[in-house]
Coordinates of C-alpha atoms and ligand atoms in Angstrom, one line a residue:
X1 CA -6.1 -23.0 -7.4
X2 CA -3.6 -22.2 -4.7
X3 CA -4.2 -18.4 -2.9
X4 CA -1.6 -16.3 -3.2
X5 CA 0.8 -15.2 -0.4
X6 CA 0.7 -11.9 0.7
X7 CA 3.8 -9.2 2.2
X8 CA 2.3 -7.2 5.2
X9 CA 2.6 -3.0 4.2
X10 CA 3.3 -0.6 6.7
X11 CA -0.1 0.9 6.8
X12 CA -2.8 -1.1 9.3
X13 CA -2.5 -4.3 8.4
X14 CA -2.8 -4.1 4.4
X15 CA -1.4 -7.0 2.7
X16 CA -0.3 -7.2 -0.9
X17 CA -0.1 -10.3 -2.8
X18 CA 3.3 -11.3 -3.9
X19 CA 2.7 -11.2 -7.8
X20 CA 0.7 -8.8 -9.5
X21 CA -1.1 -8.2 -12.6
X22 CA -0.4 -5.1 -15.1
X23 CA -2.6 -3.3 -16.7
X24 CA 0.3 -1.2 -18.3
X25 CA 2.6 -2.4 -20.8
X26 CA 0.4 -5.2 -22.4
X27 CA -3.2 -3.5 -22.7
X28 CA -2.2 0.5 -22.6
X29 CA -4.5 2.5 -24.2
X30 CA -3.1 5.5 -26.7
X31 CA -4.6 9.2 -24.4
X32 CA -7.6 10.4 -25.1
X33 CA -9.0 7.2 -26.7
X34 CA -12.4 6.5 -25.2
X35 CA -13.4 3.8 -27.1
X36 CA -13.4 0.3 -24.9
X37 CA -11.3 -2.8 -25.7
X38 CA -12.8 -5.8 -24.6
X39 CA -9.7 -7.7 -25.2
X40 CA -8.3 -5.4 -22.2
X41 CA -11.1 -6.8 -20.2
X42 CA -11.2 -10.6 -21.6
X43 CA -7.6 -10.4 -20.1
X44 CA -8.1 -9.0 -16.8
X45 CA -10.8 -11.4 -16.6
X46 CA -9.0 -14.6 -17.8
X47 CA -6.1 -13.0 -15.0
X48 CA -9.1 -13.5 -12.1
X49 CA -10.2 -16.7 -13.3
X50 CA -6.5 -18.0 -12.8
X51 CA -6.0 -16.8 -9.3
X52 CA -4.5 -13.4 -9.9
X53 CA -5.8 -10.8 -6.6
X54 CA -3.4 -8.5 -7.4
X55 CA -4.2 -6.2 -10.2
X56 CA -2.1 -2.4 -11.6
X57 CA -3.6 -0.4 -13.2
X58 CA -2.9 3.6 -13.4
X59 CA -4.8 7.1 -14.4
X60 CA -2.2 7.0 -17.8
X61 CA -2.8 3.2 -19.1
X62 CA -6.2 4.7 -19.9
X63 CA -7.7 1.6 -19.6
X64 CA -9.3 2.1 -16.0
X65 CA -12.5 1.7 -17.7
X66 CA -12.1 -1.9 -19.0
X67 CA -10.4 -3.1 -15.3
X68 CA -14.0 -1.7 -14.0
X69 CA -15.8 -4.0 -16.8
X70 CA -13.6 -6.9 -15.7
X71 CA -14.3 -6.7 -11.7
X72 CA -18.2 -5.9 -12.4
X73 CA -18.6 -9.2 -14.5
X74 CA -16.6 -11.4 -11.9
X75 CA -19.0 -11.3 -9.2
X76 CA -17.4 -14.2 -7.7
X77 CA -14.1 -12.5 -6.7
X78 CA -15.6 -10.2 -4.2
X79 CA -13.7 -6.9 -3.6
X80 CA -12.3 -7.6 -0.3
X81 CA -10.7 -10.8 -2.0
X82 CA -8.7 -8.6 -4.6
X83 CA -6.1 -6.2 -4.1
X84 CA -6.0 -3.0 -6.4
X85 CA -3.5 -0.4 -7.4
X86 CA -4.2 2.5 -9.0
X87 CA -2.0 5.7 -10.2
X88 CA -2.0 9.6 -10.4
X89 CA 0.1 11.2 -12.5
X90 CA -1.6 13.6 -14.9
X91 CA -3.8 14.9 -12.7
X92 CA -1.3 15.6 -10.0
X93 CA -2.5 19.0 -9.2
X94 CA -5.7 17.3 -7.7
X95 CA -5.1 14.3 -6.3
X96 CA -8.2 14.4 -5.0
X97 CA -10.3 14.7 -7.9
X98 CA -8.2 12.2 -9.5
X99 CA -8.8 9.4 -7.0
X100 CA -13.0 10.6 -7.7
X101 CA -11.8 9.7 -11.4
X102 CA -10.5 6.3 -11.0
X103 CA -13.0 5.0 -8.4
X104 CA -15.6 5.9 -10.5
X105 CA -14.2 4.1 -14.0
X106 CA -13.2 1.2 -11.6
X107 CA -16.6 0.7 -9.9
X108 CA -15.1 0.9 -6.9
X109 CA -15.3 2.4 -3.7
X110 CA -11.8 1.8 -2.3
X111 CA -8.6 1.7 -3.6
X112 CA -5.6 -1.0 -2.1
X113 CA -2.9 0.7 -2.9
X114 CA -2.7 4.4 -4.1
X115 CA 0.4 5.5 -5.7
X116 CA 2.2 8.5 -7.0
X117 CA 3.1 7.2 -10.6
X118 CA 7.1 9.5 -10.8
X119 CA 7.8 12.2 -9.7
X120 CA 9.6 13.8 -12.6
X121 CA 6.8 16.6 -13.3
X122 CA 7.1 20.4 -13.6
X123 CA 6.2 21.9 -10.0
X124 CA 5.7 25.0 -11.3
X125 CA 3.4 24.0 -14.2
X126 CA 1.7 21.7 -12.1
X127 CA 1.3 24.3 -9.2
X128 CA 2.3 21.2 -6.8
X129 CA 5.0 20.0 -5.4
X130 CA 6.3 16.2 -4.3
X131 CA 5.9 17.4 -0.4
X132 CA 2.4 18.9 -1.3
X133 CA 0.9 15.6 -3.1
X134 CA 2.0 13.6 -0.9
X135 CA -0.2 15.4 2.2
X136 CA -2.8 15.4 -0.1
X137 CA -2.7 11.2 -0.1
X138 CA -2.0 11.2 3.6
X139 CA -5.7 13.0 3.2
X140 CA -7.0 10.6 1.7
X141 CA -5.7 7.9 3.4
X142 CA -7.1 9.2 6.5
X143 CA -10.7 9.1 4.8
X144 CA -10.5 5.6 4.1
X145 CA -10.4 5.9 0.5
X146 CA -6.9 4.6 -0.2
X147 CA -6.2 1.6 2.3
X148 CA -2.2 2.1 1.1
X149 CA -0.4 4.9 0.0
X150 CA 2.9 4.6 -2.0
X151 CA 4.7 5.9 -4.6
X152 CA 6.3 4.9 -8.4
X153 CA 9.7 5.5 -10.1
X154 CA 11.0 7.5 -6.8
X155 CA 14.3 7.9 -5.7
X156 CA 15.9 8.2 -2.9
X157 CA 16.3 12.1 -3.0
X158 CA 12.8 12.1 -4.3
X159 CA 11.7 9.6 -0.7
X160 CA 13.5 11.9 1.8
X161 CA 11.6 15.1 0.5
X162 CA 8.5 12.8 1.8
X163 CA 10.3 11.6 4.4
X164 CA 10.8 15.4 6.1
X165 CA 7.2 16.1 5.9
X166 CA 5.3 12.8 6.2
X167 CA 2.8 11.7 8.9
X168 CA 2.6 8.4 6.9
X169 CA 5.2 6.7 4.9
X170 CA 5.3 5.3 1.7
X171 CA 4.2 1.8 1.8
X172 CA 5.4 0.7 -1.7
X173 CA 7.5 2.4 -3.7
X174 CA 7.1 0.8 -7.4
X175 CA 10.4 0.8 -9.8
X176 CA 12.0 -1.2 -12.8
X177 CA 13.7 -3.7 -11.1
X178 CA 15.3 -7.0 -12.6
X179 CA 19.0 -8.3 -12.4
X180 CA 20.1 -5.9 -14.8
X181 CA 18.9 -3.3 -12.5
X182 CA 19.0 -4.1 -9.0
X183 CA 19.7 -0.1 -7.3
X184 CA 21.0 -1.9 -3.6
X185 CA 21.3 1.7 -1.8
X186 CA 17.4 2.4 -2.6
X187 CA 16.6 -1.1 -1.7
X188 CA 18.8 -0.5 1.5
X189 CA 16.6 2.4 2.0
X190 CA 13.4 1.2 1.5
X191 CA 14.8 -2.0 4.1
X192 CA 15.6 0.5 6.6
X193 CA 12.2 2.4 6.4
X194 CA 10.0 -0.4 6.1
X195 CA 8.6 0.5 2.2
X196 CA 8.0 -2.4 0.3
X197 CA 9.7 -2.5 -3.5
X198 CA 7.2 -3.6 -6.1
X199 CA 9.1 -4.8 -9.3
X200 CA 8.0 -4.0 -12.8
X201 CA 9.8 -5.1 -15.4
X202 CA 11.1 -8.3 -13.8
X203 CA 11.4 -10.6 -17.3
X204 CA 13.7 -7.8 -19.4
X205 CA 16.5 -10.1 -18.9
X206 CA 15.0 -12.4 -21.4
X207 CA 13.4 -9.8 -23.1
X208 CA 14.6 -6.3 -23.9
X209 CA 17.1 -7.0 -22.1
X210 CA 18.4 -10.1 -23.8
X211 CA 21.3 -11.3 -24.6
X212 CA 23.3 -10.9 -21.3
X213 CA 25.4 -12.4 -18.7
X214 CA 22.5 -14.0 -17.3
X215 CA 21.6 -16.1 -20.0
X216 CA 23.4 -19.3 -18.9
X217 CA 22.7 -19.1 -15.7
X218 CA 19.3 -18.5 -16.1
X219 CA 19.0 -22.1 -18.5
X220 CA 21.4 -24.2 -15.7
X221 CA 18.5 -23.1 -12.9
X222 CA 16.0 -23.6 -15.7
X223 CA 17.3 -27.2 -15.8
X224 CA 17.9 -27.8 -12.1
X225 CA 14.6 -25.9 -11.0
X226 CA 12.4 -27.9 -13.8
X227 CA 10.5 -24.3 -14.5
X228 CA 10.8 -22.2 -16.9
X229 CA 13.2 -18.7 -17.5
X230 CA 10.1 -16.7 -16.7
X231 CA 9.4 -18.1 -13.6
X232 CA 12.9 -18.5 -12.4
X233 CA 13.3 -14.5 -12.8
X234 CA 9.7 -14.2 -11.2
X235 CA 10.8 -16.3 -8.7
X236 CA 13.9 -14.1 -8.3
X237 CA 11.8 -10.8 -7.9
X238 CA 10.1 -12.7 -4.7
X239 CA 12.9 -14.7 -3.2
X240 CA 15.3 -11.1 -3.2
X241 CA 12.2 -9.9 -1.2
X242 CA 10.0 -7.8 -3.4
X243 CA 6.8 -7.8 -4.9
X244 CA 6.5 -8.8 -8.4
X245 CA 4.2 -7.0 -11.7
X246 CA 4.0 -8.9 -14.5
X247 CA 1.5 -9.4 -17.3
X248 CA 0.8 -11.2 -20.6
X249 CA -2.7 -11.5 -22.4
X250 CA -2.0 -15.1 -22.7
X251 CA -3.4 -17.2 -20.4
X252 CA -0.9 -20.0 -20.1
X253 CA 1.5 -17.3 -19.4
X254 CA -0.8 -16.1 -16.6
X255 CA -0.8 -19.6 -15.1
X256 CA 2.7 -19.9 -16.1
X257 CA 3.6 -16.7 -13.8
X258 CA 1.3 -17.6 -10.9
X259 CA 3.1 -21.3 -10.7
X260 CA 6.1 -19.6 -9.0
X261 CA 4.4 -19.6 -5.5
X262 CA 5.1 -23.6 -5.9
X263 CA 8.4 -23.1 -5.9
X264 CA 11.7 -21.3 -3.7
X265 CA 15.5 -20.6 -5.4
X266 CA 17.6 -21.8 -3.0
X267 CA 19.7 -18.8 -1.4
X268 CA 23.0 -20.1 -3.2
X269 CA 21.4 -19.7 -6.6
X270 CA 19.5 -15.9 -5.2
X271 CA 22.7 -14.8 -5.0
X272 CA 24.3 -16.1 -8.0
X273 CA 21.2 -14.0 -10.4
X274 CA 22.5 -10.9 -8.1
X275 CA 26.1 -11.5 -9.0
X276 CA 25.8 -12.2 -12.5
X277 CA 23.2 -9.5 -13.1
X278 CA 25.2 -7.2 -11.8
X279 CA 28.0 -7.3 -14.4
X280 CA 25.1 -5.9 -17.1
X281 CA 22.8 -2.5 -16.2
X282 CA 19.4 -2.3 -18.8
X283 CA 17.2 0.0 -17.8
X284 CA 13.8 0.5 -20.1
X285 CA 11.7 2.7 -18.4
X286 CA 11.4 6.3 -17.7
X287 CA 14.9 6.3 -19.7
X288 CA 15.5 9.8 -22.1
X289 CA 14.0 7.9 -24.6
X290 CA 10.7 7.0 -22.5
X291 CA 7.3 8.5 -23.7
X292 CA 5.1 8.2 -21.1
Ligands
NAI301 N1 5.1 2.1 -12.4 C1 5.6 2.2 -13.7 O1 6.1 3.2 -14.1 C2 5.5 0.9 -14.5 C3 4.7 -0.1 -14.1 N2 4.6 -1.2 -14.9 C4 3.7 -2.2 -14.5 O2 4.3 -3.5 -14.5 C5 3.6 -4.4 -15.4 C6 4.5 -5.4 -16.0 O3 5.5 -4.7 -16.7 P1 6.3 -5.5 -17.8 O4 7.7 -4.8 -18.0 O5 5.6 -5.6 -19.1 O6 6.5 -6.9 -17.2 P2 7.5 -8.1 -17.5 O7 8.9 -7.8 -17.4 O8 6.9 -9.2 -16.6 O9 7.2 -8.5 -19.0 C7 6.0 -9.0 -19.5 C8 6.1 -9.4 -21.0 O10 7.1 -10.4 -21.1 C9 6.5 -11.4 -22.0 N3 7.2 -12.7 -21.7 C10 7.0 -13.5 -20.6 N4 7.9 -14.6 -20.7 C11 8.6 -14.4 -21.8 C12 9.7 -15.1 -22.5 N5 10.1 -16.3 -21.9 N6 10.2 -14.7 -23.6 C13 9.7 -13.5 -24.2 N7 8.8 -12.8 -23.6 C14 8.2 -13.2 -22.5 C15 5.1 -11.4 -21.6 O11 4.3 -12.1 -22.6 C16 4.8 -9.9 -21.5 O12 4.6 -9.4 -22.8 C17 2.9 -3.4 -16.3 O13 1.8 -4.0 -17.0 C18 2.5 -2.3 -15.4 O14 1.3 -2.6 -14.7 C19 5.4 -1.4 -16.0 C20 6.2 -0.4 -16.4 C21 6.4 0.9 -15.7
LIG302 O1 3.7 2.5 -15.9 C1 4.4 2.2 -16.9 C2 5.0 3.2 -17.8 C3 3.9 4.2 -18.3 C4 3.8 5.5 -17.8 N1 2.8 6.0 -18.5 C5 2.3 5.2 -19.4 C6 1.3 5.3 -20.3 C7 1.0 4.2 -21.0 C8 1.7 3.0 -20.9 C9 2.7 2.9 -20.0 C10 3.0 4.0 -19.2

């Protein structure tokens, strides 16, 4: 099983793997429901025994329980060899708290990556503001708790307001990203202030995004590539230099995603995905018709 590469953060050192595993859209968990699935935690665990180090899960999937399950019955991927992401969002009034929360339903004592999951909530309702949680990370980051601190769904108006007030910056900044959604002046800004862009979302091309533009294209670099039209968008997400989140419960779809650290799309064919994508815009999430 090959390891997989990792992107240096901003913060110390951290590194995050390249691909990642969701816990979001595959094995969500309606609120409130405090019954376990193990089928959420056969998957995470099938996702180890492939190679995946790189798991995302978040306060809302509801399912921080069942990733906990998963890592305490896979002894032999010891915590320092996995990389984890968690998510505030509900309980952004007390971030704090929150991150007490998720360690304990993980079994965990750290968290990788800690991130804001949008920042679309009420300030007044919420008694919080953007500026306000994110000192309250930069808190716990300097306890050690959070080894990364980042942030979900933000723009750039959404960045500079932590920009102005930050001792840390973001080191991730996680947003629906694909072809059909490529936002270049907030990945110019994350470039020029050294955030990393973690893509979720990468296959709606082919999926809810499907037909399109791309559709050709994609099946010539099928054909010339010898891989699949998952793992040549997969691939894209990487070789356009992000990080990538996918998931599946299947398992030959896990390996499937994982092959694409075999491989590189030469910079000819990176560009042609941009080109092409950019003649279609399909965005699924977080959209007026998103319930969260
Ligand atoms: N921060 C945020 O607000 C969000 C974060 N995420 C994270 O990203 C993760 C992945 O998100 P997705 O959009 O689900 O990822 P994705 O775009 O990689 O789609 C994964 C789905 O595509 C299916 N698939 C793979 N190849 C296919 C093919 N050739 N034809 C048809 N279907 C195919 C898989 O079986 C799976 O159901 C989530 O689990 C979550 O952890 C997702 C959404 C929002
Ligand atoms: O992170 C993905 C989008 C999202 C936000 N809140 C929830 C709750 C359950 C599933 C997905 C999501």
């Amino acid at each position: 099983m090959s390891t997989v590469p990792t992107i240096k953060l901003n913060h110390g050192g951290v590194e995050i793997p390249i691909i990642g595993y969701g816990l979001g859209t595959a094995h969500f968990k309606r609120a409130g429901d405090e019954t376990l699935d193990p089928a959420i935690t056969t998957a995470t665990q099938t996702a180890l025994s492939v190679g995946f180090t790189h798991l995302d899960g978040a306060e809302a999937y509801g399912n921080e329980p069942e990733l906990g399950l998963a890592l305490s019955s896979s002894p032999q991927y010891p915590r320092s060899s996995l990389f984890i992401t968690t998510k505030l969002y509900k309980s952004i009034s007390s971030p704090s708290e929150a991150l007490s929360t998720s360690l304990k339903k993980l079994g965990v004592d750290y968290i990788d990556l800690y991130l804001i999951h949008a920042p679309f909530w009420d300030e007044n309702e919420k008694g919080i503001t953007i500026e306000q949680a994110w000192r309250e990370l930069e808190g716990l980051y300097d306890k050690g708790l959070v080894k990364a601190i980042g942030v979900s769904n933000f723009g750039i108006e959404e960045l500079e307001r932590i920009r102005k007030v930050a001792r840390v910056l973001p080191a991730v900044n996680q947003v629906e990203y694909h072809p059909y959604l490529q936002n270049p002046e907030l990945k110019e800004y994350h470039k020029n202030h050294g955030i990393v862009t973690a893509a979720y979302g990468p296959l709606i091309p082919i999926t809810k995004g499907a037909p399109g533009p791309l559709d050709s294209v994609i099946e010539e670099l099928s054909k010339k590539y010898n891989k699949s039209a998952t793992q040549i968008l997969l691939r894209w997400a990487i070789d356009d230099g992000n990080v990538v989140i996918t998931t599946s419960s299947k398992e030959w779809r896990m390996k499937e995603a994982l092959a694409i650290t075999e491989f590189k799309l030469d910079e000819e064919d990176v560009e042609k995905i941009r080109t092409v994508g950019k003649e279609k815009r399909h965005r699924i999430f977080w959209n007026k018709e998103f319930k969260e």
